[in-house]
mmCIF file of C-alpha atoms in Angstrom:
data_model
loop_
_atom_site.group_PDB
_atom_site.id
_atom_site.type_symbol
_atom_site.label_atom_id
_atom_site.label_comp_id
_atom_site.label_asym_id
_atom_site.label_seq_id
_atom_site.Cartn_x
_atom_site.Cartn_y
_atom_site.Cartn_z
ATOM 1 C CA MET A 1 65.675 68.086 -40.587
ATOM 2 C CA GLN A 2 64.330 70.472 -38.092
ATOM 3 C CA SER A 3 65.703 70.402 -34.255
ATOM 4 C CA GLU A 4 63.541 68.697 -31.897
ATOM 5 C CA HIS A 5 63.105 72.242 -30.666
ATOM 6 C CA GLN A 6 60.179 74.349 -32.224
ATOM 7 C CA ASN A 7 61.413 76.967 -34.827
ATOM 8 C CA VAL A 8 65.437 75.771 -34.719
ATOM 9 C CA PHE A 9 66.593 74.688 -37.943
ATOM 10 C CA PRO A 10 69.803 73.569 -39.866
ATOM 11 C CA LEU A 11 71.706 76.094 -42.054
ATOM 12 C CA LYS A 12 70.557 74.668 -45.195
ATOM 13 C CA THR A 13 66.804 75.175 -44.237
ATOM 14 C CA LEU A 14 67.515 78.871 -43.351
ATOM 15 C CA LEU A 15 69.424 79.734 -46.047
ATOM 16 C CA THR A 16 67.170 78.115 -49.163
ATOM 17 C CA ALA A 17 64.384 80.332 -47.605
ATOM 18 C CA ALA A 18 66.291 83.209 -47.718
ATOM 19 C CA GLU A 19 67.726 82.661 -51.563
ATOM 20 C CA GLN A 20 63.976 82.018 -52.078
ATOM 21 C CA GLY A 21 63.075 85.214 -50.519
ATOM 22 C CA SER A 22 65.932 87.604 -51.659
ATOM 23 C CA TYR A 23 67.484 88.219 -48.421
ATOM 24 C CA ALA A 24 70.155 87.378 -46.240
ATOM 25 C CA VAL A 25 70.086 85.736 -42.963
ATOM 26 C CA GLY A 26 71.883 87.357 -40.285
ATOM 27 C CA SER A 27 74.568 84.950 -38.369
ATOM 28 C CA PHE A 28 75.131 87.116 -35.382
ATOM 29 C CA SER A 29 78.228 86.653 -33.083
ATOM 30 C CA PRO A 30 77.064 87.934 -29.530
ATOM 31 C CA ARG A 31 80.255 86.391 -28.356
ATOM 32 C CA CYS A 32 78.953 86.410 -24.644
ATOM 33 C CA THR A 33 75.911 84.196 -23.423
ATOM 34 C CA PRO A 34 74.258 87.390 -21.715
ATOM 35 C CA MET A 35 73.878 88.765 -25.283
ATOM 36 C CA ILE A 36 72.065 86.080 -26.894
ATOM 37 C CA ALA A 37 68.570 86.932 -25.729
ATOM 38 C CA SER A 38 69.124 90.491 -27.459
ATOM 39 C CA VAL A 39 69.504 88.733 -31.181
ATOM 40 C CA PHE A 40 66.347 86.732 -30.366
ATOM 41 C CA ARG A 41 64.519 89.755 -29.070
ATOM 42 C CA ALA A 42 65.478 91.579 -32.176
ATOM 43 C CA GLY A 43 64.458 88.629 -34.428
ATOM 44 C CA GLU A 44 60.747 88.360 -32.800
ATOM 45 C CA LEU A 45 60.547 92.188 -32.612
ATOM 46 C CA VAL A 46 61.110 92.663 -36.690
ATOM 47 C CA ARG A 47 59.788 89.318 -37.502
ATOM 48 C CA SER A 48 63.351 88.398 -39.222
ATOM 49 C CA PRO A 49 65.109 84.643 -39.029
ATOM 50 C CA LEU A 50 68.252 84.876 -37.383
ATOM 51 C CA ILE A 51 71.125 82.734 -36.473
ATOM 52 C CA VAL A 52 73.341 82.731 -33.466
ATOM 53 C CA GLN A 53 76.930 81.921 -33.963
ATOM 54 C CA ILE A 54 80.309 81.873 -32.328
ATOM 55 C CA SER A 55 84.022 80.601 -33.522
ATOM 56 C CA GLN A 56 86.585 78.718 -32.183
ATOM 57 C CA ARG A 57 88.597 81.898 -31.362
ATOM 58 C CA GLU A 58 85.910 83.501 -29.942
ATOM 59 C CA PHE A 59 85.465 80.419 -27.420
ATOM 60 C CA ASP A 60 89.290 80.476 -26.786
ATOM 61 C CA TRP A 61 88.823 84.108 -25.735
ATOM 62 C CA SER A 62 85.834 84.349 -23.758
ATOM 63 C CA GLY A 63 86.500 81.167 -21.771
ATOM 64 C CA LEU A 64 83.407 79.625 -22.967
ATOM 65 C CA ASP A 65 82.750 76.199 -24.603
ATOM 66 C CA PRO A 66 79.906 74.589 -26.864
ATOM 67 C CA ARG A 67 77.997 72.904 -24.264
ATOM 68 C CA GLU A 68 77.692 76.187 -21.889
ATOM 69 C CA PHE A 69 76.877 78.464 -25.232
ATOM 70 C CA ALA A 70 74.076 75.789 -26.626
ATOM 71 C CA GLU A 71 72.810 75.762 -22.962
ATOM 72 C CA GLU A 72 72.389 79.374 -23.113
ATOM 73 C CA PHE A 73 70.890 79.263 -26.719
ATOM 74 C CA TYR A 74 68.159 76.603 -26.083
ATOM 75 C CA ARG A 75 67.450 78.036 -22.407
ATOM 76 C CA GLN A 76 66.348 81.444 -24.272
ATOM 77 C CA ILE A 77 64.512 79.291 -26.675
ATOM 78 C CA ARG A 78 62.596 77.767 -23.709
ATOM 79 C CA GLU A 79 61.917 81.234 -22.161
ATOM 80 C CA LEU A 80 61.148 83.537 -25.109
ATOM 81 C CA ARG A 81 59.615 81.165 -27.091
ATOM 82 C CA PRO A 82 60.695 82.895 -30.266
ATOM 83 C CA THR A 83 58.347 82.186 -33.343
ATOM 84 C CA VAL A 84 61.135 83.431 -36.019
ATOM 85 C CA PRO A 85 62.929 80.675 -37.373
ATOM 86 C CA SER A 86 66.671 80.110 -35.901
ATOM 87 C CA GLY A 87 69.618 78.343 -36.106
ATOM 88 C CA LEU A 88 72.981 77.814 -34.020
ATOM 89 C CA HIS A 89 76.033 77.993 -35.989
ATOM 90 C CA LEU A 90 79.639 77.134 -34.909
ATOM 91 C CA ASP A 91 81.621 79.497 -37.080
ATOM 92 C CA HIS A 92 85.423 79.553 -38.165
ATOM 93 C CA SER A 93 86.615 76.294 -36.508
ATOM 94 C CA TRP A 94 89.097 73.913 -37.491
ATOM 95 C CA ASP A 95 89.878 71.678 -34.408
ATOM 96 C CA LEU A 96 87.586 68.517 -35.294
ATOM 97 C CA ASN A 97 87.163 67.708 -31.397
ATOM 98 C CA LEU A 98 85.589 71.091 -30.974
ATOM 99 C CA ILE A 99 83.350 70.472 -34.078
ATOM 100 C CA HIS A 100 82.220 66.962 -32.789
ATOM 101 C CA ASP A 101 81.415 68.469 -29.332
ATOM 102 C CA ALA A 102 79.255 71.284 -30.901
ATOM 103 C CA ILE A 103 76.973 68.903 -33.106
ATOM 104 C CA ALA A 104 76.924 67.035 -29.688
ATOM 105 C CA SER A 105 75.946 70.020 -27.859
ATOM 106 C CA GLY A 106 72.887 70.863 -30.422
ATOM 107 C CA PHE A 107 74.441 73.160 -32.910
ATOM 108 C CA THR A 108 72.544 72.789 -36.016
ATOM 109 C CA SER A 109 75.297 73.771 -38.458
ATOM 110 C CA VAL A 110 79.002 73.866 -38.036
ATOM 111 C CA MET A 111 81.753 75.658 -40.300
ATOM 112 C CA ILE A 112 85.104 73.768 -40.849
ATOM 113 C CA ASP A 113 87.877 76.304 -41.967
ATOM 114 C CA ALA A 114 90.725 74.920 -43.900
ATOM 115 C CA SER A 115 91.241 77.440 -45.839
ATOM 116 C CA SER A 116 94.900 77.920 -44.954
ATOM 117 C CA LYS A 117 95.835 74.284 -46.119
ATOM 118 C CA PRO A 118 96.348 73.202 -49.900
ATOM 119 C CA LEU A 119 93.385 72.441 -51.855
ATOM 120 C CA GLU A 120 93.539 68.996 -51.719
ATOM 121 C CA GLU A 121 93.980 68.851 -47.927
ATOM 122 C CA ASN A 122 90.764 71.447 -47.468
ATOM 123 C CA ILE A 123 88.678 69.255 -49.750
ATOM 124 C CA ALA A 124 89.773 65.992 -47.747
ATOM 125 C CA VAL A 125 89.327 67.439 -44.143
ATOM 126 C CA THR A 126 85.831 69.347 -45.165
ATOM 127 C CA ARG A 127 84.252 66.196 -46.860
ATOM 128 C CA GLU A 128 85.563 64.246 -43.546
ATOM 129 C CA VAL A 129 83.451 66.792 -41.446
ATOM 130 C CA THR A 130 80.564 66.835 -43.819
ATOM 131 C CA GLU A 131 79.765 63.188 -43.998
ATOM 132 C CA TYR A 132 79.964 63.216 -39.935
ATOM 133 C CA ALA A 133 77.816 66.289 -39.545
ATOM 134 C CA HIS A 134 75.342 65.211 -42.370
ATOM 135 C CA ALA A 135 75.018 61.903 -40.550
ATOM 136 C CA ARG A 136 73.761 63.603 -37.620
ATOM 137 C CA GLY A 137 71.373 66.164 -39.446
ATOM 138 C CA VAL A 138 73.737 68.926 -39.306
ATOM 139 C CA SER A 139 74.417 71.585 -42.144
ATOM 140 C CA VAL A 140 77.978 72.249 -42.816
ATOM 141 C CA GLU A 141 79.662 75.365 -44.207
ATOM 142 C CA ALA A 142 83.202 75.579 -45.552
ATOM 143 C CA GLU A 143 85.650 78.476 -46.897
ATOM 144 C CA LEU A 144 87.601 78.452 -50.177
ATOM 145 C CA GLY A 145 89.986 81.321 -50.293
ATOM 146 C CA ARG A 146 91.079 83.364 -47.334
ATOM 147 C CA ILE A 147 89.296 86.301 -46.106
ATOM 148 C CA PHE A 148 91.245 89.212 -44.522
ATOM 149 C CA SER A 149 91.052 89.273 -40.817
ATOM 150 C CA ALA A 150 91.288 92.869 -39.178
ATOM 151 C CA ASP A 151 91.580 91.852 -35.742
ATOM 152 C CA SER A 152 92.063 87.998 -35.624
ATOM 153 C CA MET A 153 88.946 87.111 -33.252
ATOM 154 C CA GLU A 154 87.444 84.805 -35.811
ATOM 155 C CA THR A 155 89.924 83.785 -37.880
ATOM 156 C CA GLU A 156 93.741 82.732 -37.718
ATOM 157 C CA SER A 157 94.553 84.304 -40.676
ATOM 158 C CA ASP A 158 95.640 88.176 -41.838
ATOM 159 C CA GLU A 159 96.259 87.560 -45.610
ATOM 160 C CA GLU A 160 93.570 87.340 -48.104
ATOM 161 C CA LEU A 161 93.208 85.545 -51.234
ATOM 162 C CA TYR A 162 90.245 85.794 -53.313
ATOM 163 C CA THR A 163 87.842 82.662 -54.220
ATOM 164 C CA ASP A 164 88.803 81.088 -57.309
ATOM 165 C CA PRO A 165 85.357 80.188 -59.389
ATOM 166 C CA ALA A 166 86.686 77.231 -60.883
ATOM 167 C CA GLU A 167 88.442 75.863 -57.893
ATOM 168 C CA ALA A 168 84.986 76.530 -56.017
ATOM 169 C CA GLU A 169 83.181 74.435 -58.400
ATOM 170 C CA ARG A 170 85.225 71.311 -57.774
ATOM 171 C CA PHE A 171 85.355 72.359 -54.077
ATOM 172 C CA VAL A 172 81.637 71.872 -53.593
ATOM 173 C CA ARG A 173 81.186 68.925 -56.042
ATOM 174 C CA GLU A 174 84.089 67.028 -54.015
ATOM 175 C CA THR A 175 82.919 68.057 -50.562
ATOM 176 C CA GLY A 176 79.002 68.059 -50.501
ATOM 177 C CA ILE A 177 79.215 71.406 -48.230
ATOM 178 C CA ASP A 178 75.583 73.305 -47.761
ATOM 179 C CA ALA A 179 77.159 76.538 -47.531
ATOM 180 C CA LEU A 180 80.197 78.577 -49.005
ATOM 181 C CA ALA A 181 81.872 81.282 -47.535
ATOM 182 C CA VAL A 182 83.576 83.363 -50.115
ATOM 183 C CA SER A 183 86.460 85.786 -49.945
ATOM 184 C CA VAL A 184 85.513 88.567 -52.406
ATOM 185 C CA GLY A 185 86.497 91.850 -50.792
ATOM 186 C CA THR A 186 85.120 92.007 -47.114
ATOM 187 C CA ALA A 187 87.346 91.496 -44.094
ATOM 188 C CA HIS A 188 86.784 90.552 -40.460
ATOM 189 C CA GLY A 189 86.730 93.004 -37.811
ATOM 190 C CA VAL A 190 87.141 96.860 -38.319
ATOM 191 C CA TYR A 191 87.684 98.370 -41.660
ATOM 192 C CA LEU A 192 90.801 101.168 -40.561
ATOM 193 C CA VAL A 193 92.667 101.394 -43.554
ATOM 194 C CA ARG A 194 91.225 99.711 -46.529
ATOM 195 C CA GLN A 195 87.825 99.722 -47.328
ATOM 196 C CA PRO A 196 85.405 97.197 -48.148
ATOM 197 C CA LYS A 197 84.767 96.417 -52.092
ATOM 198 C CA VAL A 198 82.612 93.318 -52.712
ATOM 199 C CA ASP A 199 83.440 91.797 -56.351
ATOM 200 C CA LEU A 200 80.221 90.962 -57.695
ATOM 201 C CA ALA A 201 81.071 89.690 -60.822
ATOM 202 C CA ARG A 202 83.333 87.254 -58.958
ATOM 203 C CA LEU A 203 80.487 86.466 -56.762
ATOM 204 C CA GLN A 204 78.054 85.785 -59.394
ATOM 205 C CA ALA A 205 80.695 83.466 -61.276
ATOM 206 C CA ILE A 206 81.016 81.547 -58.414
ATOM 207 C CA HIS A 207 77.215 81.141 -57.430
ATOM 208 C CA VAL A 208 76.808 79.895 -61.180
ATOM 209 C CA ARG A 209 79.200 77.526 -60.976
ATOM 210 C CA THR A 210 78.521 76.256 -57.449
ATOM 211 C CA HIS A 211 74.845 76.535 -57.132
ATOM 212 C CA VAL A 212 75.493 76.171 -53.172
ATOM 213 C CA HIS A 213 74.282 78.778 -50.700
ATOM 214 C CA LEU A 214 77.192 81.643 -50.577
ATOM 215 C CA VAL A 215 78.131 83.408 -47.709
ATOM 216 C CA LEU A 216 79.997 86.841 -46.725
ATOM 217 C CA HIS A 217 82.106 87.293 -43.579
ATOM 218 C CA GLY A 218 82.990 90.438 -42.224
ATOM 219 C CA GLY A 219 79.596 92.340 -43.042
ATOM 220 C CA SER A 220 80.311 94.835 -40.237
ATOM 221 C CA GLY A 221 81.158 98.014 -41.752
ATOM 222 C CA VAL A 222 80.079 97.172 -45.435
ATOM 223 C CA PRO A 223 77.849 100.071 -46.846
ATOM 224 C CA VAL A 224 74.317 99.079 -47.239
ATOM 225 C CA PRO A 225 74.137 99.378 -51.261
ATOM 226 C CA MET A 226 77.299 97.038 -51.588
ATOM 227 C CA MET A 227 75.582 94.400 -49.592
ATOM 228 C CA GLN A 228 72.264 94.930 -51.003
ATOM 229 C CA ALA A 229 73.641 94.512 -54.400
ATOM 230 C CA ALA A 230 75.294 91.187 -53.050
ATOM 231 C CA ILE A 231 72.163 89.895 -52.240
ATOM 232 C CA HIS A 232 70.249 90.487 -55.050
ATOM 233 C CA LEU A 233 72.370 89.227 -57.966
ATOM 234 C CA PRO A 234 70.515 87.893 -60.783
ATOM 235 C CA GLY A 235 69.949 84.232 -60.221
ATOM 236 C CA GLY A 236 70.884 84.194 -56.396
ATOM 237 C CA GLY A 237 73.260 85.878 -54.532
ATOM 238 C CA VAL A 238 74.574 85.787 -50.964
ATOM 239 C CA SER A 239 72.126 84.476 -48.487
ATOM 240 C CA LYS A 240 74.164 84.597 -45.228
ATOM 241 C CA ILE A 241 76.123 87.562 -43.725
ATOM 242 C CA ASN A 242 78.246 87.210 -40.499
ATOM 243 C CA ILE A 243 78.264 90.467 -38.373
ATOM 244 C CA ALA A 244 79.845 90.374 -34.960
ATOM 245 C CA THR A 245 82.268 93.586 -34.715
ATOM 246 C CA ASP A 246 79.142 95.690 -34.679
ATOM 247 C CA LEU A 247 77.564 94.164 -32.005
ATOM 248 C CA GLU A 248 80.576 93.927 -29.831
ATOM 249 C CA GLN A 249 81.266 97.915 -30.246
ATOM 250 C CA ALA A 250 77.828 98.864 -29.528
ATOM 251 C CA LEU A 251 78.388 96.810 -26.000
ATOM 252 C CA LEU A 252 81.390 98.538 -25.281
ATOM 253 C CA ALA A 253 80.271 101.684 -26.351
ATOM 254 C CA VAL A 254 77.259 101.660 -23.962
ATOM 255 C CA LEU A 255 79.834 100.138 -21.190
ATOM 256 C CA ARG A 256 82.638 102.799 -21.982
ATOM 257 C CA ARG A 257 85.122 100.175 -22.443
ATOM 258 C CA GLU A 258 87.902 99.983 -24.694
ATOM 259 C CA THR A 259 88.869 96.439 -24.356
ATOM 260 C CA ARG A 260 87.142 93.458 -24.704
ATOM 261 C CA ILE A 261 85.056 92.267 -22.213
ATOM 262 C CA THR A 262 85.109 88.291 -21.233
ATOM 263 C CA ASN A 263 82.097 86.295 -20.578
ATOM 264 C CA ALA A 264 82.711 86.165 -16.680
ATOM 265 C CA GLU A 265 83.371 89.814 -16.710
ATOM 266 C CA LEU A 266 79.938 90.460 -18.274
ATOM 267 C CA LEU A 267 78.006 88.501 -15.942
ATOM 268 C CA ARG A 268 79.733 90.132 -12.822
ATOM 269 C CA LEU A 269 78.037 93.620 -14.249
ATOM 270 C CA PRO A 270 75.205 95.272 -12.255
ATOM 271 C CA PRO A 271 71.821 94.185 -13.695
ATOM 272 C CA GLU A 272 71.717 97.982 -14.991
ATOM 273 C CA GLY A 273 74.795 97.738 -16.835
ATOM 274 C CA LEU A 274 73.995 94.413 -18.364
ATOM 275 C CA ALA A 275 70.392 95.915 -19.319
ATOM 276 C CA ARG A 276 71.957 98.646 -21.169
ATOM 277 C CA GLY A 277 74.397 96.594 -23.034
ATOM 278 C CA ALA A 278 71.570 94.147 -23.995
ATOM 279 C CA GLU A 279 69.539 96.857 -25.237
ATOM 280 C CA ALA A 280 72.411 98.386 -27.296
ATOM 281 C CA VAL A 281 72.982 94.596 -29.068
ATOM 282 C CA GLN A 282 69.454 94.506 -30.053
ATOM 283 C CA GLY A 283 69.309 97.703 -31.608
ATOM 284 C CA VAL A 284 71.965 96.971 -33.708
ATOM 285 C CA VAL A 285 70.455 93.370 -34.846
ATOM 286 C CA VAL A 286 67.110 95.296 -35.483
ATOM 287 C CA ASP A 287 68.784 97.685 -37.562
ATOM 288 C CA LYS A 288 70.976 95.306 -39.585
ATOM 289 C CA MET A 289 67.821 92.926 -40.213
ATOM 290 C CA VAL A 290 65.561 95.661 -41.384
ATOM 291 C CA ASN A 291 68.307 97.607 -43.449
ATOM 292 C CA PHE A 292 70.841 95.665 -44.157
ATOM 293 C CA LEU A 293 69.816 92.118 -44.722
ATOM 294 C CA GLY A 294 66.447 93.062 -45.976
ATOM 295 C CA SER A 295 65.236 90.094 -43.788
ATOM 296 C CA SER A 296 62.311 91.578 -41.485
ATOM 297 C CA ASN A 297 58.666 90.538 -42.285
ATOM 298 C CA LYS A 298 60.169 87.384 -43.924
ATOM 299 C CA VAL A 299 58.216 84.870 -41.785
#
């Protein structure tokens, strides 16, 4: 189902096109509302589909709520009038009330992350969210296995547990989800000690057994050849890749800050500082679309 806003689509629609076109859609987390426009401008510039996302923990940290974030997303839709396909995604979330609020606010997809729970409980919670979201035309992403978090910004877990293909088959069948976030060697945040190593054989085994759209979290810092191999697996690979840390690092570098900046702090910056930050974030998104995701000129 398409949103009432032109060129805004559920996740399932965006990822079906990506898988058919052998590219991945970038799910970019600007973390603060003034940077949402940068993602749209980048997508328009290189003719790439895009997803704007934010997680539960990012809401907690930035002081935003789903309504505020969605209002800015749709304000940019009205003002910039982008012609490329886009979506608004709630990333890692475990609070059902927050998920309901996001859906009511106009998010076109949500991620329920019950991956820290036992398999049976993960299935039950995820099925509940899927039934609720699908009844409202909203796509659902879920996670099986645990993705290591270097900075705990997006997720609660700092442990890693690789996704088991057999469990993934059952999980997808019993939950009815549209996209599955898998743990195959990437991590949230900055790679300081360990280096990313995508387990391509595991990724392909999961895809063969589930036939569901696959998502890689922790896209920032992964070498291009490694990501390209994950996207172009025979029979279909990864079709959504989350990118957050690279955007934040570009913003902070331009602002000459070492600590994170909240939404309220960013809004208080002088116009010229805000413009420099927006330009830096846009540059990173363009680079990812062209050189990392292979999504430029796909619309």
